[in-house]
């Protein structure tokens, strides 16, 4: 079974540009999580969905960040406009029921 | 006070020794506890979880939980250079609605030298 798939794996963009990160969870998993990891702040939960419904978005830093899950096999995290402080590794993770979370390979974002 | 605290390290141990990684948490109602390993440039991968007080063993790894002291640890026996990584402690807080929302510590970097 393929793991969590994220794209792109690397993204370099200029300040002010829109960035869209994509995630395909493991088939059959009904919960999806978006995390951000930096050296300063560690691994932070941004938002999570259960059965495609956003449950907790308290970790979303500000209105520039938005996330959607239009169906069970796809989610996006969008940053508009992007800023240099958004540079980080963004991970998507999924799980089924009360089982543990499985992480994708991450997207390394650099905003210049 | 951070919700999940770990010593950032690095923790340096010789090959073959026991590595002891520690984690404390602030939410007394936390239900489940996880240890993830993260190699440099890679994503976190689960190595152990524990729900009940006491010890849980899996191969060279032992997780220990003391809810009264709000303390969870990971012991790695016969440490190998391939164990060199950052170890993340994660806690499922009480008010997560059963969705296994995890709060992560900052991680402890382990270096096993030959």
mmCIF file of C-alpha atoms in Angstrom:
data_model
loop_
_atom_site.group_PDB
_atom_site.id
_atom_site.type_symbol
_atom_site.label_atom_id
_atom_site.label_comp_id
_atom_site.label_asym_id
_atom_site.label_seq_id
_atom_site.Cartn_x
_atom_site.Cartn_y
_atom_site.Cartn_z
ATOM 1 C CA UNK A 1 0.000 0.000 0.000
ATOM 2 C CA UNK A 2 1.372 3.418 -0.904
ATOM 3 C CA UNK A 3 1.982 5.699 2.009
ATOM 4 C CA UNK A 4 0.862 9.275 2.373
ATOM 5 C CA UNK A 5 1.775 11.169 -0.778
ATOM 6 C CA UNK A 6 2.712 14.823 -0.745
ATOM 7 C CA UNK A 7 3.529 17.197 -3.563
ATOM 8 C CA UNK A 8 5.581 19.056 -4.360
ATOM 9 C CA UNK A 9 8.510 17.700 -2.342
ATOM 10 C CA UNK A 10 10.340 21.007 -2.628
ATOM 11 C CA UNK A 11 9.025 24.483 -3.313
ATOM 12 C CA UNK A 12 10.938 27.719 -3.665
ATOM 13 C CA UNK A 13 8.902 30.849 -4.131
ATOM 14 C CA UNK A 14 9.110 34.577 -3.644
ATOM 15 C CA UNK A 15 7.437 36.530 -0.920
ATOM 16 C CA UNK A 16 3.879 37.441 -1.809
ATOM 17 C CA UNK A 17 3.279 34.464 -4.058
ATOM 18 C CA UNK A 18 0.565 31.892 -3.474
ATOM 19 C CA UNK A 19 1.716 28.435 -2.438
ATOM 20 C CA UNK A 20 -0.402 25.287 -2.605
ATOM 21 C CA UNK A 21 0.684 22.070 -0.949
ATOM 22 C CA UNK A 22 -1.075 18.813 -1.729
ATOM 23 C CA UNK A 23 -1.664 15.600 0.146
ATOM 24 C CA UNK A 24 -3.134 12.227 -0.686
ATOM 25 C CA UNK A 25 -3.813 10.196 2.469
ATOM 26 C CA UNK A 26 -3.516 6.440 2.728
ATOM 27 C CA UNK A 27 -6.564 4.772 1.215
ATOM 28 C CA UNK A 28 -9.148 3.973 3.889
ATOM 29 C CA UNK A 29 -7.829 6.475 6.398
ATOM 30 C CA UNK A 30 -10.481 8.884 7.621
ATOM 31 C CA UNK A 31 -8.430 11.465 9.503
ATOM 32 C CA UNK A 32 -5.893 13.826 7.987
ATOM 33 C CA UNK A 33 -3.473 16.172 9.708
ATOM 34 C CA UNK A 34 -1.303 19.050 8.491
ATOM 35 C CA UNK A 35 1.854 19.847 10.481
ATOM 36 C CA UNK A 36 4.623 22.401 10.146
ATOM 37 C CA UNK A 37 8.148 21.743 11.400
ATOM 38 C CA UNK A 38 10.843 24.344 12.027
ATOM 39 C CA UNK A 39 13.992 24.314 14.094
ATOM 40 C CA UNK A 40 12.624 27.018 16.351
ATOM 41 C CA UNK A 41 9.111 25.709 16.958
ATOM 42 C CA UNK A 42 9.408 21.992 16.343
ATOM 43 C CA UNK A 43 6.484 20.023 14.950
ATOM 44 C CA UNK A 44 3.238 21.954 15.185
ATOM 45 C CA UNK A 45 -0.258 20.757 14.305
ATOM 46 C CA UNK A 46 -1.923 23.242 11.975
ATOM 47 C CA UNK A 47 -5.288 21.623 11.268
ATOM 48 C CA UNK A 48 -6.911 18.235 11.159
ATOM 49 C CA UNK A 49 -9.885 16.750 9.359
ATOM 50 C CA UNK A 50 -12.106 13.830 10.207
ATOM 51 C CA UNK A 51 -14.216 12.382 7.409
ATOM 52 C CA UNK A 52 -13.297 15.427 5.292
ATOM 53 C CA UNK A 53 -14.614 17.877 7.908
ATOM 54 C CA UNK A 54 -12.211 20.312 9.612
ATOM 55 C CA UNK A 55 -12.269 19.520 13.333
ATOM 56 C CA UNK A 56 -9.613 21.775 14.811
ATOM 57 C CA UNK A 57 -7.873 24.608 12.982
ATOM 58 C CA UNK A 58 -6.594 26.364 16.090
ATOM 59 C CA UNK A 59 -3.026 25.820 14.959
ATOM 60 C CA UNK A 60 -3.404 27.718 11.703
ATOM 61 C CA UNK A 61 -1.106 30.712 12.166
ATOM 62 C CA UNK A 62 -3.240 33.362 10.510
ATOM 63 C CA UNK A 63 -5.710 34.078 7.755
ATOM 64 C CA UNK A 64 -3.047 33.683 5.115
ATOM 65 C CA UNK A 65 -3.306 29.940 5.682
ATOM 66 C CA UNK A 66 -6.250 27.879 4.518
ATOM 67 C CA UNK A 67 -6.855 24.152 4.126
ATOM 68 C CA UNK A 68 -9.444 22.116 2.310
ATOM 69 C CA UNK A 69 -10.360 18.483 1.986
ATOM 70 C CA UNK A 70 -12.853 18.166 -0.878
ATOM 71 C CA UNK A 71 -12.892 14.374 -0.742
ATOM 72 C CA UNK A 72 -11.429 11.454 1.174
ATOM 73 C CA UNK A 73 -8.375 11.166 -1.046
ATOM 74 C CA UNK A 74 -7.152 14.731 -1.378
ATOM 75 C CA UNK A 75 -6.316 17.762 0.732
ATOM 76 C CA UNK A 76 -4.617 21.089 0.106
ATOM 77 C CA UNK A 77 -2.889 23.622 2.312
ATOM 78 C CA UNK A 78 -2.678 27.065 0.780
ATOM 79 C CA UNK A 79 -0.626 30.055 1.845
ATOM 80 C CA UNK A 80 -1.550 33.376 0.292
ATOM 81 C CA UNK A 81 0.421 35.592 0.349
ATOM 82 C CA UNK A 82 3.523 33.710 1.437
ATOM 83 C CA UNK A 83 6.159 35.275 3.687
ATOM 84 C CA UNK A 84 9.772 34.267 4.480
ATOM 85 C CA UNK A 85 8.729 33.173 7.996
ATOM 86 C CA UNK A 86 6.534 30.514 6.394
ATOM 87 C CA UNK A 87 9.661 28.646 5.323
ATOM 88 C CA UNK A 88 9.456 25.220 6.924
ATOM 89 C CA UNK A 89 8.809 21.567 6.235
ATOM 90 C CA UNK A 90 5.102 20.848 5.966
ATOM 91 C CA UNK A 91 3.972 17.320 6.744
ATOM 92 C CA UNK A 92 0.681 15.662 6.057
ATOM 93 C CA UNK A 93 -0.328 12.627 8.127
ATOM 94 C CA UNK A 94 -3.316 10.312 8.038
ATOM 95 C CA UNK A 95 -4.838 7.644 10.204
ATOM 96 C CA UNK A 96 -7.761 5.265 10.420
ATOM 97 C CA UNK A 97 -10.024 5.342 13.447
ATOM 98 C CA UNK A 98 -8.039 5.316 16.663
ATOM 99 C CA UNK A 99 -4.899 3.891 15.076
ATOM 100 C CA UNK A 100 -1.696 5.863 14.962
ATOM 101 C CA UNK A 101 -0.800 8.525 12.439
ATOM 102 C CA UNK A 102 1.403 7.894 9.429
ATOM 103 C CA UNK A 103 3.390 10.781 8.032
ATOM 104 C CA UNK A 104 4.069 11.697 4.434
ATOM 105 C CA UNK A 105 7.569 12.636 3.217
ATOM 106 C CA UNK A 106 6.924 16.350 3.662
ATOM 107 C CA UNK A 107 7.197 19.441 1.485
ATOM 108 C CA UNK A 108 10.207 21.677 2.036
ATOM 109 C CA UNK A 109 9.078 25.242 1.474
ATOM 110 C CA UNK A 110 11.467 28.141 1.080
ATOM 111 C CA UNK A 111 10.022 31.612 0.712
ATOM 112 C CA UNK A 112 12.572 34.172 -0.455
ATOM 113 C CA UNK B 1 5.304 25.667 30.533
ATOM 114 C CA UNK B 2 5.350 23.682 27.314
ATOM 115 C CA UNK B 3 2.780 20.917 27.026
ATOM 116 C CA UNK B 4 5.395 18.289 26.181
ATOM 117 C CA UNK B 5 9.002 18.793 27.216
ATOM 118 C CA UNK B 6 12.109 16.973 26.132
ATOM 119 C CA UNK B 7 15.789 17.643 26.557
ATOM 120 C CA UNK B 8 17.032 18.700 23.141
ATOM 121 C CA UNK B 9 20.372 16.954 23.562
ATOM 122 C CA UNK B 10 22.428 15.840 21.865
ATOM 123 C CA UNK B 11 22.544 12.692 23.918
ATOM 124 C CA UNK B 12 25.729 10.900 23.042
ATOM 125 C CA UNK B 13 26.138 7.210 23.900
ATOM 126 C CA UNK B 14 28.676 4.601 22.836
ATOM 127 C CA UNK B 15 27.628 1.729 20.615
ATOM 128 C CA UNK B 16 26.160 -1.107 22.656
ATOM 129 C CA UNK B 17 25.107 1.090 25.576
ATOM 130 C CA UNK B 18 21.598 1.864 26.770
ATOM 131 C CA UNK B 19 20.177 5.183 25.616
ATOM 132 C CA UNK B 20 17.565 6.736 27.895
ATOM 133 C CA UNK B 21 15.267 9.392 26.498
ATOM 134 C CA UNK B 22 12.877 11.280 28.725
ATOM 135 C CA UNK B 23 9.690 13.280 28.289
ATOM 136 C CA UNK B 24 7.342 15.103 30.645
ATOM 137 C CA UNK B 25 3.862 16.380 29.870
ATOM 138 C CA UNK B 26 1.572 18.908 31.492
ATOM 139 C CA UNK B 27 -1.946 17.585 30.762
ATOM 140 C CA UNK B 28 -2.678 15.156 33.593
ATOM 141 C CA UNK B 29 -5.620 13.751 31.659
ATOM 142 C CA UNK B 30 -3.511 12.633 28.701
ATOM 143 C CA UNK B 31 -4.462 9.172 27.545
ATOM 144 C CA UNK B 32 -1.836 7.837 25.195
ATOM 145 C CA UNK B 33 1.802 8.405 24.502
ATOM 146 C CA UNK B 34 3.935 7.873 21.454
ATOM 147 C CA UNK B 35 7.585 7.822 20.500
ATOM 148 C CA UNK B 36 8.521 8.763 16.949
ATOM 149 C CA UNK B 37 11.953 8.565 15.387
ATOM 150 C CA UNK B 38 12.989 11.119 12.782
ATOM 151 C CA UNK B 39 16.133 10.794 10.734
ATOM 152 C CA UNK B 40 17.611 13.984 9.362
ATOM 153 C CA UNK B 41 15.638 15.146 6.332
ATOM 154 C CA UNK B 42 12.995 12.455 6.757
ATOM 155 C CA UNK B 43 9.502 12.280 8.207
ATOM 156 C CA UNK B 44 8.671 11.027 11.704
ATOM 157 C CA UNK B 45 8.011 7.306 12.010
ATOM 158 C CA UNK B 46 6.296 5.626 14.926
ATOM 159 C CA UNK B 47 8.426 3.257 16.965
ATOM 160 C CA UNK B 48 6.318 2.722 20.089
ATOM 161 C CA UNK B 49 3.145 3.719 21.868
ATOM 162 C CA UNK B 50 2.009 3.132 25.438
ATOM 163 C CA UNK B 51 -1.305 3.646 27.200
ATOM 164 C CA UNK B 52 -0.905 2.081 30.634
ATOM 165 C CA UNK B 53 1.422 2.715 33.523
ATOM 166 C CA UNK B 54 4.482 0.514 33.545
ATOM 167 C CA UNK B 55 6.793 -0.820 30.888
ATOM 168 C CA UNK B 56 6.180 -1.937 27.335
ATOM 169 C CA UNK B 57 8.914 -3.751 25.463
ATOM 170 C CA UNK B 58 9.387 -4.199 21.718
ATOM 171 C CA UNK B 59 12.705 -5.652 20.669
ATOM 172 C CA UNK B 60 15.486 -3.327 21.779
ATOM 173 C CA UNK B 61 13.006 -0.614 22.749
ATOM 174 C CA UNK B 62 11.202 -0.192 26.070
ATOM 175 C CA UNK B 63 8.694 2.549 26.768
ATOM 176 C CA UNK B 64 8.008 3.439 30.382
ATOM 177 C CA UNK B 65 5.014 5.430 31.600
ATOM 178 C CA UNK B 66 4.366 6.971 35.000
ATOM 179 C CA UNK B 67 1.109 8.935 34.878
ATOM 180 C CA UNK B 68 1.367 10.076 38.493
ATOM 181 C CA UNK B 69 4.656 11.784 37.700
ATOM 182 C CA UNK B 70 3.516 12.742 34.167
ATOM 183 C CA UNK B 71 6.619 11.154 32.779
ATOM 184 C CA UNK B 72 7.299 8.870 29.852
ATOM 185 C CA UNK B 73 10.635 7.491 28.745
ATOM 186 C CA UNK B 74 12.164 5.412 25.998
ATOM 187 C CA UNK B 75 15.053 3.057 26.558
ATOM 188 C CA UNK B 76 17.083 1.759 23.648
ATOM 189 C CA UNK B 77 19.223 -1.256 24.530
ATOM 190 C CA UNK B 78 22.342 -2.216 22.600
ATOM 191 C CA UNK B 79 22.374 1.149 20.835
ATOM 192 C CA UNK B 80 23.573 1.116 17.249
ATOM 193 C CA UNK B 81 24.891 3.944 15.077
ATOM 194 C CA UNK B 82 21.740 3.476 12.986
ATOM 195 C CA UNK B 83 19.721 4.608 16.028
ATOM 196 C CA UNK B 84 21.235 8.074 15.674
ATOM 197 C CA UNK B 85 18.231 10.300 15.027
ATOM 198 C CA UNK B 86 15.888 12.738 16.731
ATOM 199 C CA UNK B 87 13.309 11.094 18.971
ATOM 200 C CA UNK B 88 9.991 12.870 19.334
ATOM 201 C CA UNK B 89 7.676 12.305 22.245
ATOM 202 C CA UNK B 90 3.986 12.844 21.434
ATOM 203 C CA UNK B 91 1.007 12.979 23.755
ATOM 204 C CA UNK B 92 -2.686 12.584 23.059
ATOM 205 C CA UNK B 93 -4.265 15.253 25.291
ATOM 206 C CA UNK B 94 -7.470 14.675 27.156
ATOM 207 C CA UNK B 95 -9.627 17.050 25.167
ATOM 208 C CA UNK B 96 -8.859 15.818 21.676
ATOM 209 C CA UNK B 97 -12.268 14.377 20.981
ATOM 210 C CA UNK B 98 -10.915 10.911 20.375
ATOM 211 C CA UNK B 99 -9.283 11.923 17.134
ATOM 212 C CA UNK B 100 -5.761 11.270 18.400
ATOM 213 C CA UNK B 101 -4.680 14.864 18.158
ATOM 214 C CA UNK B 102 -1.022 14.703 19.080
ATOM 215 C CA UNK B 103 1.092 17.306 20.810
ATOM 216 C CA UNK B 104 4.779 16.817 20.058
ATOM 217 C CA UNK B 105 7.801 17.651 22.089
ATOM 218 C CA UNK B 106 10.750 19.396 20.471
ATOM 219 C CA UNK B 107 12.662 16.131 20.264
ATOM 220 C CA UNK B 108 15.915 14.763 21.654
ATOM 221 C CA UNK B 109 18.792 14.234 19.285
ATOM 222 C CA UNK B 110 20.570 10.935 19.913
ATOM 223 C CA UNK B 111 24.067 10.262 18.640
ATOM 224 C CA UNK B 112 25.447 6.734 18.947
ATOM 225 C CA UNK B 113 29.173 6.634 18.331
ATOM 226 C CA UNK B 114 31.176 3.521 17.425
#
